[in-house]
PDB file of C-alpha atoms in Angstrom:
ATOM      1  CA  VAL A   1     120.446  95.126 131.197  1.00  0.00           C
ATOM      2  CA  ASP A   2     121.341  91.776 132.756  1.00  0.00           C
ATOM      3  CA  ARG A   3     120.459  88.663 130.726  1.00  0.00           C
ATOM      4  CA  VAL A   4     119.570  90.604 127.577  1.00  0.00           C
ATOM      5  CA  LEU A   5     121.236  89.784 124.264  1.00  0.00           C
ATOM      6  CA  TYR A   6     122.553  92.668 122.212  1.00  0.00           C
ATOM      7  CA  GLU A   7     123.923  92.880 118.698  1.00  0.00           C
ATOM      8  CA  PHE A   8     126.290  95.546 117.527  1.00  0.00           C
ATOM      9  CA  THR A   9     127.708  96.843 114.296  1.00  0.00           C
ATOM     10  CA  LEU A  10     131.067  98.569 114.047  1.00  0.00           C
ATOM     11  CA  SER A  11     131.813 100.352 110.797  1.00  0.00           C
ATOM     12  CA  TYR A  12     135.303 101.706 110.293  1.00  0.00           C
ATOM     13  CA  LYS A  13     137.025 103.734 107.610  1.00  0.00           C
ATOM     14  CA  PRO A  14     140.055 105.908 108.413  1.00  0.00           C
ATOM     15  CA  GLY A  15     138.661 109.044 110.017  1.00  0.00           C
ATOM     16  CA  ASN A  16     135.104 107.682 110.297  1.00  0.00           C
ATOM     17  CA  THR A  17     134.045 105.173 112.964  1.00  0.00           C
ATOM     18  CA  LYS A  18     130.420 104.248 113.769  1.00  0.00           C
ATOM     19  CA  ILE A  19     129.071 101.859 116.400  1.00  0.00           C
ATOM     20  CA  GLU A  20     125.426 100.868 116.862  1.00  0.00           C
ATOM     21  CA  ILE A  21     124.116  98.614 119.655  1.00  0.00           C
ATOM     22  CA  ARG A  22     120.633  97.129 119.497  1.00  0.00           C
ATOM     23  CA  GLU A  23     118.577  94.524 121.318  1.00  0.00           C
ATOM     24  CA  ALA A  24     118.865  91.129 119.623  1.00  0.00           C
ATOM     25  CA  VAL A  25     115.111  90.556 120.006  1.00  0.00           C
ATOM     26  CA  GLY A  26     113.109  93.330 118.382  1.00  0.00           C
ATOM     27  CA  GLY A  27     116.105  95.265 117.074  1.00  0.00           C
ATOM     28  CA  LYS A  28     115.564  98.381 119.229  1.00  0.00           C
ATOM     29  CA  VAL A  29     118.620 100.655 119.000  1.00  0.00           C
ATOM     30  CA  VAL A  30     119.905 101.349 122.521  1.00  0.00           C
ATOM     31  CA  ALA A  31     123.121 103.246 121.725  1.00  0.00           C
ATOM     32  CA  GLN A  32     124.902 104.879 118.797  1.00  0.00           C
ATOM     33  CA  MET A  33     128.287 106.540 118.502  1.00  0.00           C
ATOM     34  CA  ALA A  34     130.078 108.199 115.606  1.00  0.00           C
ATOM     35  CA  SER A  35     133.576 109.649 115.486  1.00  0.00           C
ATOM     36  CA  THR A  36     135.458 111.523 112.796  1.00  0.00           C
ATOM     37  CA  ASP A  37     138.799 111.326 114.618  1.00  0.00           C
ATOM     38  CA  THR A  38     141.540 111.190 111.981  1.00  0.00           C
ATOM     39  CA  THR A  39     144.311 110.336 114.476  1.00  0.00           C
ATOM     40  CA  TYR A  40     143.436 106.625 114.312  1.00  0.00           C
ATOM     41  CA  PRO A  41     144.333 105.700 110.722  1.00  0.00           C
ATOM     42  CA  ARG A  42     144.436 101.919 111.232  1.00  0.00           C
ATOM     43  CA  GLY A  43     144.847  99.274 113.901  1.00  0.00           C
ATOM     44  CA  LYS A  44     142.773  96.830 115.916  1.00  0.00           C
ATOM     45  CA  PHE A  45     139.607  97.079 117.967  1.00  0.00           C
ATOM     46  CA  GLY A  46     139.033  95.334 121.285  1.00  0.00           C
ATOM     47  CA  PHE A  47     136.331  94.866 123.896  1.00  0.00           C
ATOM     48  CA  TYR A  48     136.249  96.316 127.373  1.00  0.00           C
ATOM     49  CA  ASN A  49     133.431  95.561 129.781  1.00  0.00           C
ATOM     50  CA  HIS A  50     133.210  97.536 132.988  1.00  0.00           C
ATOM     51  CA  SER A  51     129.652  97.168 134.243  1.00  0.00           C
ATOM     52  CA  GLN A  52     128.654  93.487 134.145  1.00  0.00           C
ATOM     53  CA  GLN A  53     130.160  90.146 135.079  1.00  0.00           C
ATOM     54  CA  ASP A  54     130.078  87.044 132.889  1.00  0.00           C
ATOM     55  CA  VAL A  55     129.657  88.934 129.604  1.00  0.00           C
ATOM     56  CA  ARG A  56     130.304  86.878 126.452  1.00  0.00           C
ATOM     57  CA  TYR A  57     131.160  88.193 123.012  1.00  0.00           C
ATOM     58  CA  GLN A  58     130.527  85.663 120.244  1.00  0.00           C
ATOM     59  CA  PHE A  59     129.555  85.047 116.607  1.00  0.00           C
ATOM     60  CA  PHE A  60     131.742  87.692 114.993  1.00  0.00           C
ATOM     61  CA  SER A  61     131.890  88.352 111.312  1.00  0.00           C
ATOM     62  CA  ILE A  62     134.038  90.769 109.353  1.00  0.00           C
ATOM     63  CA  SER A  63     133.173  92.175 105.971  1.00  0.00           C
ATOM     64  CA  LEU A  64     134.749  94.814 103.794  1.00  0.00           C
ATOM     65  CA  ALA A  65     132.752  97.995 103.384  1.00  0.00           C
ATOM     66  CA  PRO A  66     131.795  98.929  99.842  1.00  0.00           C
TER      67      PRO A  66
END
């Protein structure tokens, strides 16, 4: 939705990737995705935006999973 802030979490272990997107205000989950694809053992993640102009990605943090 235009002019709505979202937060997302990406959790990655080789063979197990999870992404959750939620509204920044209220925390409602709007999308979830999980993959057990073992053909992506390591690498980098990037952003691709197809549907909206002027999108900003900011305030990243990285932490090691337990």
